[in-house]
Tab-separated table of C-alpha atoms and ligand atoms in Angstrom:
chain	number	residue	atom	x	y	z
A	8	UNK	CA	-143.971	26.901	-7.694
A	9	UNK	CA	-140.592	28.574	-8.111
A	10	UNK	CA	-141.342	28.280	-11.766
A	11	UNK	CA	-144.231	29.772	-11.919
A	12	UNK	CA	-142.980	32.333	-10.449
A	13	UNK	CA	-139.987	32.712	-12.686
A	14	UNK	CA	-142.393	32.252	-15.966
A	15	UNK	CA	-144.467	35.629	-14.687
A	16	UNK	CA	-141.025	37.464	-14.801
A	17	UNK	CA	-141.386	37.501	-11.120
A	18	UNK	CA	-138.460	36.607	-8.508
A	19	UNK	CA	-138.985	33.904	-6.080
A	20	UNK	CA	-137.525	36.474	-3.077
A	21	UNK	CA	-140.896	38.279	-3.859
A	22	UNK	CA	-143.372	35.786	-2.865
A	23	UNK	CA	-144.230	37.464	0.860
A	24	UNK	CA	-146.796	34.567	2.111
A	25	UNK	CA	-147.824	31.166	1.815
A	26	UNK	CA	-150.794	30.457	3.427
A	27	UNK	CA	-151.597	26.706	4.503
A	28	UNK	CA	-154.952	25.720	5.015
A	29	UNK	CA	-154.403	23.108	6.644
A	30	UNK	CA	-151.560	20.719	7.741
A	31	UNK	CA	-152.609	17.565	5.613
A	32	UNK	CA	-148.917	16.544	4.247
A	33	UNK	CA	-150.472	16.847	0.568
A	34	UNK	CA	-150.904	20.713	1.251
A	35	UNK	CA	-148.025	21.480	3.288
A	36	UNK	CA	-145.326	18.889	1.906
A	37	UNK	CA	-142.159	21.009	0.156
A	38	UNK	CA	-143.297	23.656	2.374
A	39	UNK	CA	-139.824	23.615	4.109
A	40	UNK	CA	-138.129	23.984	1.065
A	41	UNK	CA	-140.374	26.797	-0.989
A	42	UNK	CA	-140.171	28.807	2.195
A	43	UNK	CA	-136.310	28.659	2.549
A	44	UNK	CA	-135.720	29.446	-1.512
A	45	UNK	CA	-138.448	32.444	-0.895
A	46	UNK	CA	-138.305	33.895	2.958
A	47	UNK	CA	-141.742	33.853	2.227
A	48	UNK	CA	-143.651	33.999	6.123
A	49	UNK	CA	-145.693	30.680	6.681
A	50	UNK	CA	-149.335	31.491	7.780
A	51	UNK	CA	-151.647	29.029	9.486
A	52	UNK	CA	-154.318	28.913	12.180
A	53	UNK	CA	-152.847	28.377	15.983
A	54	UNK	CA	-154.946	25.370	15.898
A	55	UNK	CA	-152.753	23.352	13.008
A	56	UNK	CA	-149.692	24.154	15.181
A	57	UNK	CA	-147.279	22.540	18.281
A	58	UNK	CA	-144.839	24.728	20.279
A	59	UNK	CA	-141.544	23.797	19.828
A	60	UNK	CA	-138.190	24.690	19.702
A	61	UNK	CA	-138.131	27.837	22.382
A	62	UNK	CA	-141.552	29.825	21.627
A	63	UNK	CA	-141.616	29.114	18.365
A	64	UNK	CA	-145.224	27.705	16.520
A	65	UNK	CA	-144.143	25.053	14.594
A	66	UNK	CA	-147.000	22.736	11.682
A	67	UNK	CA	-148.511	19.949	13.636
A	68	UNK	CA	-147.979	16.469	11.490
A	69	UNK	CA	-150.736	15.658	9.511
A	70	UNK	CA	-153.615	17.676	11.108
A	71	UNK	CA	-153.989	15.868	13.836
A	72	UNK	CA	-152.202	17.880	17.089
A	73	UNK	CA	-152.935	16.010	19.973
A	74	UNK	CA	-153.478	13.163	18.672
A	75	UNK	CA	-149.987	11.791	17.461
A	76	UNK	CA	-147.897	11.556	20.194
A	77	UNK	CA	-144.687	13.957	18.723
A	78	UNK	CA	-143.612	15.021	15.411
A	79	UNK	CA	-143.362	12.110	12.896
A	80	UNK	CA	-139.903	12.098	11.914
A	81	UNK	CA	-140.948	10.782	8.444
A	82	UNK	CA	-142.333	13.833	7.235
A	83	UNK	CA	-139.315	15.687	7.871
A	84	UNK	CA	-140.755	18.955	8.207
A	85	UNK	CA	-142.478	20.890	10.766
A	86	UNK	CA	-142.012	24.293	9.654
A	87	UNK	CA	-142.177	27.695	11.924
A	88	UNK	CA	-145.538	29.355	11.184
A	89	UNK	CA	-147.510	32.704	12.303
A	90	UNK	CA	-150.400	31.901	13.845
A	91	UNK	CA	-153.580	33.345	12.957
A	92	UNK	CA	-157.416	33.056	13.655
A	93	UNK	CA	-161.037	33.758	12.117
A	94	UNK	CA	-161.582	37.403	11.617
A	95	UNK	CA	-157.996	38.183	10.916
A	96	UNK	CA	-157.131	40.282	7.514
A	97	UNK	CA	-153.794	39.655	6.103
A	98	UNK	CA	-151.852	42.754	4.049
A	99	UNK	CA	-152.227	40.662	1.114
A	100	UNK	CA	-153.495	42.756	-1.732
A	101	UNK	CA	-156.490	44.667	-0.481
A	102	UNK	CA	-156.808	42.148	1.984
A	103	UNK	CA	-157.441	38.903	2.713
A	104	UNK	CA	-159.901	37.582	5.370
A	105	UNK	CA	-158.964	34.514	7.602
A	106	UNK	CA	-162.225	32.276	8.047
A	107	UNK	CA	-161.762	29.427	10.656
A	108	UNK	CA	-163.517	26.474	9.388
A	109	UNK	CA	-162.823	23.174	11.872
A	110	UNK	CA	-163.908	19.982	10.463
A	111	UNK	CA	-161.795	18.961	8.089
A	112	UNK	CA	-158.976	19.347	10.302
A	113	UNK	CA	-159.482	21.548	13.714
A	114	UNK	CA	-157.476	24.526	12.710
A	115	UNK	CA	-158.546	24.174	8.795
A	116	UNK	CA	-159.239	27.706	7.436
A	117	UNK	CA	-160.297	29.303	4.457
A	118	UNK	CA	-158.564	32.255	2.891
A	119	UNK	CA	-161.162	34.912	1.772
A	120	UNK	CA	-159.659	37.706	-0.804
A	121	UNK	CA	-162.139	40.445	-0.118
A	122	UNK	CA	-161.539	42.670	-3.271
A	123	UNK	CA	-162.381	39.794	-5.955
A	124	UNK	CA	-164.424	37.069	-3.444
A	125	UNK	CA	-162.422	34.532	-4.376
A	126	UNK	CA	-162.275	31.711	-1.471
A	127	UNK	CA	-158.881	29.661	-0.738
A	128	UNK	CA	-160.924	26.592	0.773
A	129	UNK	CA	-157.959	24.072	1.169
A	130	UNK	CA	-160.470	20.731	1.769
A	131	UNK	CA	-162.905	22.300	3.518
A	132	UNK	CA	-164.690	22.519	0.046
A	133	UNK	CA	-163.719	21.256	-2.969
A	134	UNK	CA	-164.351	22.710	-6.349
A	135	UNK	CA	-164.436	21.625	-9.816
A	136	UNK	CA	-165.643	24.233	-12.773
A	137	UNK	CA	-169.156	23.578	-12.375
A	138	UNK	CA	-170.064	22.395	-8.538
A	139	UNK	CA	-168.825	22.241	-5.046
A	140	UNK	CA	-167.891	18.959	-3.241
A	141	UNK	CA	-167.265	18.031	-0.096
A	142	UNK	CA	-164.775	15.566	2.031
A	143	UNK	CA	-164.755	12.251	3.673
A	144	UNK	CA	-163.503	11.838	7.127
A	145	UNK	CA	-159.373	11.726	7.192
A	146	UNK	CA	-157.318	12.396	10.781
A	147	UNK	CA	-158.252	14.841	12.522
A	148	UNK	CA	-162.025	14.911	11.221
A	149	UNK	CA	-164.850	16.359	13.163
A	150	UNK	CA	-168.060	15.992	11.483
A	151	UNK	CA	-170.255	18.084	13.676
A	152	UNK	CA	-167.656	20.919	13.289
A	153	UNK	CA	-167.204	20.403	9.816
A	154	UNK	CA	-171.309	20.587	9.308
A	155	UNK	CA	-171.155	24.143	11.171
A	156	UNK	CA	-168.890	25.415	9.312
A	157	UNK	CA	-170.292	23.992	6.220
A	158	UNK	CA	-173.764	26.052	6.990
A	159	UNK	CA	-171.342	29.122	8.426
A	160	UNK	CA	-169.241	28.955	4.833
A	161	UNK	CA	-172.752	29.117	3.094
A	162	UNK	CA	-173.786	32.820	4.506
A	163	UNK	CA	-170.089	34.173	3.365
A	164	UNK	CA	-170.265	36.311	0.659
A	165	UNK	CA	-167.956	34.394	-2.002
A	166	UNK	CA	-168.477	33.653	-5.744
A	167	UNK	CA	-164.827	31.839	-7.131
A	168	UNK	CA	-163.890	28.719	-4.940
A	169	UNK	CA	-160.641	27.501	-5.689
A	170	UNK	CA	-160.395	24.569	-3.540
A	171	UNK	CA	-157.864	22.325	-2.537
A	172	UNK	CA	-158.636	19.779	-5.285
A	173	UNK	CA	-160.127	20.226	-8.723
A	174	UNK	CA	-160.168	23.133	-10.672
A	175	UNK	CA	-161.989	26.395	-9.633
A	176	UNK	CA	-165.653	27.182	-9.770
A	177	UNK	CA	-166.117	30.877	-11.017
A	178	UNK	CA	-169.355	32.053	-9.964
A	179	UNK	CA	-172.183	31.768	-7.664
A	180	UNK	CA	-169.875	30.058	-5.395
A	181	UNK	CA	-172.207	30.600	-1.539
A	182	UNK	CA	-175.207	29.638	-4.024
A	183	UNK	CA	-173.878	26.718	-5.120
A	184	UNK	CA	-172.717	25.578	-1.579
A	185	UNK	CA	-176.045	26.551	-0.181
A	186	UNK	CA	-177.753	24.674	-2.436
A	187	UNK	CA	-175.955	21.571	-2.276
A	188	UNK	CA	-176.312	21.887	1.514
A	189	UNK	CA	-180.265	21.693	0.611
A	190	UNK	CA	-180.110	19.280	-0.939
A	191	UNK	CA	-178.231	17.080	0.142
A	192	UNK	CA	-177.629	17.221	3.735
A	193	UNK	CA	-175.514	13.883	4.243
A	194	UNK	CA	-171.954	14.038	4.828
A	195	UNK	CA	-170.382	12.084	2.381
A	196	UNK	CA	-168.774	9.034	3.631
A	197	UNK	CA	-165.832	6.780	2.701
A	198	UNK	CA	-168.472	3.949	2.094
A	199	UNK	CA	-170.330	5.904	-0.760
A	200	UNK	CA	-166.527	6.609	-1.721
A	201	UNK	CA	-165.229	3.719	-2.601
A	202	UNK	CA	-168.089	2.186	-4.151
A	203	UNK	CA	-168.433	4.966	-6.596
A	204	UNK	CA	-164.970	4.908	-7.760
A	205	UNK	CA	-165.992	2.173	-10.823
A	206	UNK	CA	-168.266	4.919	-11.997
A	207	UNK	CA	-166.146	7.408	-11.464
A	208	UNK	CA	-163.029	5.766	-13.276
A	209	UNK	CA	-165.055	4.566	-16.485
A	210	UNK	CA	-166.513	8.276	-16.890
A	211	UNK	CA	-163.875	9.867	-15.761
A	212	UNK	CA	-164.919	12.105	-12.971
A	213	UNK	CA	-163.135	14.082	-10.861
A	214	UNK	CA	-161.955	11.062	-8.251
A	215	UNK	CA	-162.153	13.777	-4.961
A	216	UNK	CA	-165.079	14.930	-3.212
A	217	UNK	CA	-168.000	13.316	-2.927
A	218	UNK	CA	-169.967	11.594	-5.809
A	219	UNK	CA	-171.376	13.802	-8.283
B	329	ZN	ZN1	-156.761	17.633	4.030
B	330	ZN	ZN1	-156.109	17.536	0.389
């Protein structure tokens, strides 16, 4: 990430936020580290978060506050955070719109940037260039939330996803979610998962989401 930064003839010290979907340790691991060689602020709904240390809202482990006992000294992070909840706008270019979306995790969120309607999803949706995908159960899962949100997502006014796998779709993104809510109104499951990963492998498809 520093890189990247570096490579736009940008400085690292100039990176203000870094919003976090969600907690899942393959969004938030490093997180510690990019935030201490940026002073970037950590943003991430109240949901995704434990109190510790004084008054301060530190990442839950692994998306699944409440349910683990403590921290899991494993994962060796735990990073401060500012809270934040549906509705919010961050000063982030001409704005960006916090959208709770629970399900995926309880505190998952989307990250809406109003001027271009491009949507942050994190795994609440998944994109690759042509459709929209959606996740199997991991901790912290709520599939009745997750279908609410799913139908709530749909009536947004969005046309890039970039989610948090694959590479972004471009257009027609609350179309394309819409419609695959039509028509296919299953949550995918781990079962349907695993036995398409053969097919998946030999053709090489995207191996997140939910079978194309
Ligand atoms: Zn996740
Ligand atoms: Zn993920």
């Amino acid at each position: 990430m520093v890189r990247y930064i570096q490579s736009i003839g940008r400085k690292p010290e100039e990176l203000s936020h870094i919003l976090l979907t969600h907690s899942h340790p393959d969004h938030t691991g490093g997180v510690n580290h990019v935030a201490k060689m940026t002073h970037a602020e950590l943003i991430a709904h109240g949901d995704e978060t434990r109190l510790r240390r004084g008054n301060r809202l530190r990442l839950g482990d692994i998306g699944v506050s409440g349910v683990l006992p403590g921290i899991v000294p494993i994962l060796g992070r735990s990073p401060v955070v500012t809270p934040v909840q549906d509705g919010d706008v961050l000063p982030i270019g001409d704005g960006v719109r916090v959208v709770h979306t629970p399900g995926h995790t309880n505190g998952s969120v989307c990250f809406l940037d109003e001027s271009t309607k491009t949507l942050f999803s994190g795994d609440t949706i998944f994109s690759d260039s042509k459709r929209i995908s959606r996740s199997v159960a991991f901790p912290g899962y709520d599939a009745a939330a997750y279908r609410a949100s799913l139908e709530r997502l749909a009536g947004i006014d969005f046309l890039a996803v970039c989610g948090g796998h694959g590479s972004p779709l471009l257009e027609g993104g609350a179309d394309v979610l819409a419609d695959l809510l039509a028509t296919r109104p299953d949550l995918p499951t781990w079962s349907h998962f695993i036995k398409s990963m053969p097919r998946r492998l030999r053709r090489s498809l995207p191996l997140t989401g939910e079978d194309p």
